[in-house]
Amino acid sequence: MRVLFCGDIVARSGREVIKKYIPFLKRKWKLDCVIVNGENAQHGYGLSKGSCELFYQSGVDVITMGNHVWDQKEMLSYIETDRRVVRPINFFDTVPGKGFFIYQTPKGGILVINAMGQAFIKPLLDNPFIIISNFLKQYLLGNNNIKAIIIDFHAEATSEKIGLGFYLDGRVSMVVGTHTHVPTADARILPKGTGFLSDAGMCGDYNSIIGDSLQSMSSRFLERTPMLRRPDPAIGEGTLCGVYLETNDNTGLANIVEPVCIGGTSLKTQIPEGFQKDLEEIRTLK
Ligand SMILES: [Fe+2]
């Protein structure tokens, strides 16, 4: 399976890079599935039905969430009508929506799970290690027509993310972190075959403070005045950041895990080795 996972889509700059690049990448790279984290798509806070439609039209197949899942109130009811939007699995079962989705491809199913960490992040949910481990008892990788299992671990602490990676090593295709909005340089395959990346970074304007406009600097870090309103997002040219995963169709484990970083002005462009020939065309996309 060929999967592209894109990190947190932040506001308009993030939505625009999805619209601009995903149709091309899905076609050129013959992607079986595109997963995005959509919890910051609306002005940095939550996700709307309209954005879901835009993402699906662009070629996105599954949308994962995180701590901002309920920031747009419509999501409380919309999520019950759209199984492709996946909220953290470690919420109580009484919470709307589901924490997993099986995306069906002609080659078999791709199980996508979203979970939230417990360190330095609110709300404090149930233990993601235990919840995921118990849940996976019914979905063995490579069996029951589940050809790949992708975990979006929405968490603040890299230690917790690395811990989950090793805890699930050999049982899932990839553990990828989201939430910090900063891409890490540790894409790798763990000893038992699980692909891992501490954080995919964000899809958004990197001339910002993790997506917020630079005007939020003074209240945040200089004056430390209480924030009376949510900061506005940065609206400059966006960068698409994520990770490309290729799995073995028999075992479901990772063959290739490479970071992807396209567009914008402040981060270096990175695409997988095998797709270097596409660079020129990518630069001309409108
Ligand atoms: Fe988040």
CSV table of C-alpha atoms and ligand atoms in Angstrom, one decimal:
chain,number,residue,atom,x,y,z
A,1,MET,CA,0.0,0.0,0.0
A,2,ARG,CA,1.1,3.5,-0.7
A,3,VAL,CA,-0.1,6.0,1.8
A,4,LEU,CA,0.4,9.8,2.3
A,5,PHE,CA,-0.3,11.1,5.7
A,6,CYS,CA,-0.4,14.9,6.0
A,7,GLY,CA,0.0,16.7,9.4
A,8,ASP,CA,-2.4,19.2,11.0
A,9,ILE,CA,-4.1,21.4,8.3
A,10,VAL,CA,-4.1,24.9,9.8
A,11,ALA,CA,-6.6,27.5,8.5
A,12,ARG,CA,-6.8,28.7,4.9
A,13,SER,CA,-3.1,28.4,4.1
A,14,GLY,CA,-3.3,24.7,5.0
A,15,ARG,CA,-6.5,24.0,3.2
A,16,GLU,CA,-5.1,25.6,0.1
A,17,VAL,CA,-2.0,23.3,-0.1
A,18,ILE,CA,-4.3,20.3,0.2
A,19,LYS,CA,-6.3,21.6,-2.7
A,20,LYS,CA,-3.2,22.4,-4.7
A,21,TYR,CA,-1.0,19.4,-4.2
A,22,ILE,CA,-3.1,16.3,-3.2
A,23,PRO,CA,-4.8,15.7,-6.6
A,24,PHE,CA,-1.3,15.7,-8.3
A,25,LEU,CA,0.4,13.6,-5.6
A,26,LYS,CA,-2.4,11.0,-5.5
A,27,ARG,CA,-2.3,10.5,-9.2
A,28,LYS,CA,1.4,10.6,-9.7
A,29,TRP,CA,2.5,8.6,-6.7
A,30,LYS,CA,-0.4,6.1,-7.2
A,31,LEU,CA,-1.5,6.6,-3.6
A,32,ASP,CA,-3.9,4.0,-2.2
A,33,CYS,CA,-5.0,6.3,0.6
A,34,VAL,CA,-4.5,9.9,1.7
A,35,ILE,CA,-5.0,10.7,5.4
A,36,VAL,CA,-4.9,14.2,6.8
A,37,ASN,CA,-5.2,15.6,10.3
A,38,GLY,CA,-8.0,18.2,10.0
A,39,GLU,CA,-8.5,19.4,13.6
A,40,ASN,CA,-7.1,22.9,12.9
A,41,ALA,CA,-8.7,23.5,9.5
A,42,GLN,CA,-11.1,26.3,10.6
A,43,HIS,CA,-9.1,29.4,11.5
A,44,GLY,CA,-6.9,27.0,13.6
A,45,TYR,CA,-9.8,25.6,15.6
A,46,GLY,CA,-11.8,22.6,14.6
A,47,LEU,CA,-13.2,21.3,11.3
A,48,SER,CA,-16.3,22.0,9.3
A,49,LYS,CA,-18.5,20.0,6.9
A,50,GLY,CA,-17.4,22.4,4.1
A,51,SER,CA,-13.7,21.7,4.7
A,52,CYS,CA,-14.4,17.9,4.8
A,53,GLU,CA,-16.0,18.3,1.3
A,54,LEU,CA,-13.1,20.3,0.0
A,55,PHE,CA,-10.6,17.7,1.3
A,56,TYR,CA,-12.6,14.8,-0.2
A,57,GLN,CA,-12.8,16.6,-3.6
A,58,SER,CA,-9.1,17.0,-3.5
A,59,GLY,CA,-8.5,13.2,-3.0
A,60,VAL,CA,-8.4,12.9,0.8
A,61,ASP,CA,-9.8,9.6,2.1
A,62,VAL,CA,-9.7,9.8,5.9
A,63,ILE,CA,-9.5,12.8,8.3
A,64,THR,CA,-8.1,12.4,11.8
A,65,MET,CA,-8.7,14.8,14.6
A,66,GLY,CA,-7.3,15.6,18.1
A,67,ASN,CA,-7.9,18.0,21.0
A,68,HIS,CA,-9.7,20.6,18.9
A,69,VAL,CA,-12.2,18.0,17.6
A,70,TRP,CA,-15.3,19.8,19.1
A,71,ASP,CA,-14.2,23.4,18.5
A,72,GLN,CA,-16.8,23.7,15.7
A,73,LYS,CA,-20.0,22.7,17.3
A,74,GLU,CA,-21.4,21.3,14.0
A,75,MET,CA,-18.8,18.5,14.3
A,76,LEU,CA,-20.7,17.0,17.3
A,77,SER,CA,-23.6,16.0,14.9
A,78,TYR,CA,-21.7,15.9,11.6
A,79,ILE,CA,-19.2,13.2,12.8
A,80,GLU,CA,-22.1,10.8,13.3
A,81,THR,CA,-23.0,11.1,9.6
A,82,ASP,CA,-19.4,10.8,8.2
A,83,ARG,CA,-17.4,7.8,9.3
A,84,ARG,CA,-14.3,9.1,7.5
A,85,VAL,CA,-13.8,11.7,10.2
A,86,VAL,CA,-12.0,9.9,13.1
A,87,ARG,CA,-11.9,11.4,16.6
A,88,PRO,CA,-9.5,10.2,19.3
A,89,ILE,CA,-10.3,6.6,20.3
A,90,ASN,CA,-9.5,7.2,23.9
A,91,PHE,CA,-12.6,9.4,24.5
A,92,PHE,CA,-15.4,7.6,26.4
A,93,ASP,CA,-17.6,5.5,24.2
A,94,THR,CA,-20.5,7.9,24.9
A,95,VAL,CA,-18.8,10.7,22.9
A,96,PRO,CA,-20.1,11.1,19.3
A,97,GLY,CA,-18.2,9.5,16.4
A,98,LYS,CA,-15.6,6.7,16.4
A,99,GLY,CA,-11.9,6.5,17.0
A,100,PHE,CA,-11.2,4.3,14.0
A,101,PHE,CA,-12.2,3.9,10.3
A,102,ILE,CA,-11.4,1.1,7.9
A,103,TYR,CA,-10.8,2.6,4.4
A,104,GLN,CA,-11.5,0.0,1.8
A,105,THR,CA,-9.1,-0.2,-1.2
A,106,PRO,CA,-9.2,-2.8,-4.0
A,107,LYS,CA,-6.1,-4.4,-2.3
A,108,GLY,CA,-7.9,-4.6,1.1
A,109,GLY,CA,-8.6,-2.5,4.1
A,110,ILE,CA,-6.5,0.3,5.7
A,111,LEU,CA,-7.4,0.7,9.4
A,112,VAL,CA,-6.9,4.3,10.6
A,113,ILE,CA,-6.9,5.0,14.3
A,114,ASN,CA,-6.6,8.4,16.0
A,115,ALA,CA,-5.6,8.7,19.7
A,116,MET,CA,-4.6,11.5,22.0
A,117,GLY,CA,-1.6,11.6,24.3
A,118,GLN,CA,-1.7,12.3,28.1
A,119,ALA,CA,1.4,14.4,28.6
A,120,PHE,CA,1.0,18.3,28.5
A,121,ILE,CA,-2.3,18.1,26.6
A,122,LYS,CA,-5.9,18.6,27.4
A,123,PRO,CA,-8.5,17.1,27.8
A,124,LEU,CA,-7.0,14.2,29.7
A,125,LEU,CA,-8.4,11.1,28.1
A,126,ASP,CA,-8.0,7.4,28.9
A,127,ASN,CA,-4.7,5.6,28.5
A,128,PRO,CA,-4.0,5.4,24.7
A,129,PHE,CA,-1.4,2.6,25.1
A,130,ILE,CA,-4.0,0.3,26.7
A,131,ILE,CA,-7.0,1.4,24.6
A,132,ILE,CA,-5.2,0.9,21.3
A,133,SER,CA,-3.6,-2.4,22.4
A,134,ASN,CA,-7.0,-3.9,23.4
A,135,PHE,CA,-8.6,-2.6,20.3
A,136,LEU,CA,-6.0,-4.2,18.0
A,137,LYS,CA,-6.8,-7.7,19.4
A,138,GLN,CA,-9.6,-7.8,16.8
A,139,TYR,CA,-7.4,-6.5,13.9
A,140,LEU,CA,-4.3,-8.4,13.2
A,141,LEU,CA,-2.1,-6.8,10.6
A,142,GLY,CA,-2.0,-8.8,7.4
A,143,ASN,CA,-5.1,-10.9,8.5
A,144,ASN,CA,-8.8,-10.4,8.2
A,145,ASN,CA,-8.2,-8.3,5.1
A,146,ILE,CA,-6.5,-5.5,7.1
A,147,LYS,CA,-3.5,-4.7,4.9
A,148,ALA,CA,-2.3,-1.7,6.8
A,149,ILE,CA,-2.8,-0.1,10.2
A,150,ILE,CA,-2.0,3.6,10.6
A,151,ILE,CA,-2.0,5.3,14.0
A,152,ASP,CA,-2.2,9.1,14.2
A,153,PHE,CA,-1.0,9.8,17.8
A,154,HIS,CA,-2.0,13.4,18.6
A,155,ALA,CA,0.3,14.3,21.4
A,156,GLU,CA,2.7,17.0,22.7
A,157,ALA,CA,5.6,15.0,24.1
A,158,THR,CA,8.0,13.2,21.8
A,159,SER,CA,8.8,10.7,24.5
A,160,GLU,CA,5.2,9.6,24.7
A,161,LYS,CA,5.1,9.3,20.9
A,162,ILE,CA,8.3,7.3,20.7
A,163,GLY,CA,7.0,5.1,23.5
A,164,LEU,CA,3.9,4.3,21.6
A,165,GLY,CA,5.9,3.6,18.5
A,166,PHE,CA,8.0,0.9,20.2
A,167,TYR,CA,5.0,-0.4,22.2
A,168,LEU,CA,3.1,-1.1,18.9
A,169,ASP,CA,6.2,-2.1,16.9
A,170,GLY,CA,5.4,-5.0,14.7
A,171,ARG,CA,1.6,-4.7,15.2
A,172,VAL,CA,0.9,-1.7,13.0
A,173,SER,CA,2.2,-0.3,9.8
A,174,MET,CA,3.0,3.2,11.1
A,175,VAL,CA,2.7,5.4,14.2
A,176,VAL,CA,2.9,9.0,13.2
A,177,GLY,CA,2.6,11.9,15.6
A,178,THR,CA,0.6,15.1,15.1
A,179,HIS,CA,-0.2,18.2,17.2
A,180,THR,CA,3.1,20.1,17.6
A,181,HIS,CA,2.9,21.5,14.1
A,182,VAL,CA,6.7,21.1,13.7
A,183,PRO,CA,8.1,18.3,11.5
A,184,THR,CA,10.7,16.1,13.2
A,185,ALA,CA,13.7,14.6,11.5
A,186,ASP,CA,13.3,11.0,12.8
A,187,ALA,CA,11.3,9.2,10.1
A,188,ARG,CA,12.4,5.6,10.3
A,189,ILE,CA,11.4,1.9,10.5
A,190,LEU,CA,11.5,0.5,14.0
A,191,PRO,CA,13.2,-2.9,14.6
A,192,LYS,CA,10.0,-5.0,14.2
A,193,GLY,CA,8.9,-3.2,11.0
A,194,THR,CA,6.6,-0.3,12.1
A,195,GLY,CA,7.2,3.0,10.4
A,196,PHE,CA,7.6,5.9,12.8
A,197,LEU,CA,7.8,9.7,12.8
A,198,SER,CA,7.5,11.7,16.0
A,199,ASP,CA,5.6,14.6,14.3
A,200,ALA,CA,4.4,15.1,10.7
A,201,GLY,CA,4.4,18.9,11.0
A,202,MET,CA,1.6,21.1,9.9
A,203,CYS,CA,0.1,22.0,6.5
A,204,GLY,CA,0.1,25.8,6.8
A,205,ASP,CA,2.1,29.0,6.8
A,206,TYR,CA,5.4,28.4,8.6
A,207,ASN,CA,6.1,32.2,8.9
A,208,SER,CA,3.9,31.9,12.1
A,209,ILE,CA,4.0,30.6,15.6
A,210,ILE,CA,2.8,27.0,14.9
A,211,GLY,CA,0.2,28.5,12.6
A,212,ASP,CA,-0.8,31.6,14.6
A,213,SER,CA,0.0,35.0,13.2
A,214,LEU,CA,3.2,36.6,14.5
A,215,GLN,CA,1.0,39.3,16.1
A,216,SER,CA,0.2,36.8,18.8
A,217,MET,CA,3.8,37.0,19.9
A,218,SER,CA,3.4,39.9,22.3
A,219,SER,CA,0.6,38.6,24.4
A,220,ARG,CA,2.0,35.1,24.3
A,221,PHE,CA,5.6,35.6,25.1
A,222,LEU,CA,6.4,39.2,25.9
A,223,GLU,CA,3.6,40.8,28.0
A,224,ARG,CA,2.1,37.5,29.1
A,225,THR,CA,-1.3,39.2,29.1
A,226,PRO,CA,-4.3,36.9,29.2
A,227,MET,CA,-5.5,36.1,25.7
A,228,LEU,CA,-9.0,37.6,25.5
A,229,ARG,CA,-9.6,36.0,22.1
A,230,ARG,CA,-8.1,33.3,20.0
A,231,PRO,CA,-5.2,34.5,17.9
A,232,ASP,CA,-5.7,34.8,14.2
A,233,PRO,CA,-3.9,32.3,12.0
A,234,ALA,CA,-1.1,33.3,9.6
A,235,ILE,CA,-2.4,33.6,6.1
A,236,GLY,CA,0.8,33.5,4.0
A,237,GLU,CA,1.8,30.8,1.5
A,238,GLY,CA,1.4,27.4,3.0
A,239,THR,CA,3.7,24.3,3.1
A,240,LEU,CA,2.4,20.8,2.9
A,241,CYS,CA,4.1,18.5,5.4
A,242,GLY,CA,3.6,14.9,6.1
A,243,VAL,CA,5.0,11.4,5.5
A,244,TYR,CA,5.0,8.9,2.7
A,245,LEU,CA,4.6,5.2,3.7
A,246,GLU,CA,4.9,2.2,1.5
A,247,THR,CA,3.9,-1.1,3.1
A,248,ASN,CA,4.5,-4.8,2.3
A,249,ASP,CA,1.1,-6.1,1.1
A,250,ASN,CA,1.6,-9.5,2.8
A,251,THR,CA,2.9,-8.5,6.2
A,252,GLY,CA,1.5,-4.9,6.4
A,253,LEU,CA,4.8,-3.7,7.8
A,254,ALA,CA,6.7,-0.6,6.5
A,255,ASN,CA,9.0,-0.8,3.5
A,256,ILE,CA,9.6,2.9,3.0
A,257,VAL,CA,8.9,5.8,5.4
A,258,GLU,CA,10.0,9.2,4.1
A,259,PRO,CA,9.1,12.8,5.0
A,260,VAL,CA,7.3,15.0,2.6
A,261,CYS,CA,7.5,18.8,2.6
A,262,ILE,CA,6.3,20.8,-0.4
A,263,GLY,CA,5.7,24.5,-1.1
A,264,GLY,CA,6.0,27.6,1.0
A,265,THR,CA,9.1,29.6,1.6
A,266,SER,CA,10.7,28.7,4.9
A,267,LEU,CA,11.1,24.9,4.9
A,268,LYS,CA,13.3,22.9,2.6
A,269,THR,CA,11.4,20.9,0.0
A,270,GLN,CA,11.6,17.1,0.6
A,271,ILE,CA,9.9,14.3,-1.4
A,272,PRO,CA,10.7,10.6,-1.4
A,273,GLU,CA,13.8,9.5,-3.3
A,274,GLY,CA,11.7,7.6,-5.8
A,275,PHE,CA,9.7,10.7,-6.8
A,276,GLN,CA,12.5,13.2,-7.4
A,277,LYS,CA,11.6,13.4,-11.1
A,278,ASP,CA,8.3,15.1,-10.1
A,279,LEU,CA,10.0,18.1,-8.5
A,280,GLU,CA,9.8,20.4,-11.5
A,281,GLU,CA,6.1,19.6,-12.1
A,282,ILE,CA,5.3,20.1,-8.4
A,283,ARG,CA,6.9,23.6,-8.6
A,284,THR,CA,4.6,24.6,-11.4
A,285,LEU,CA,1.3,23.6,-9.8
A,286,LYS,CA,-1.2,26.4,-9.2
B,1,FE,FE,-3.8,19.5,18.4
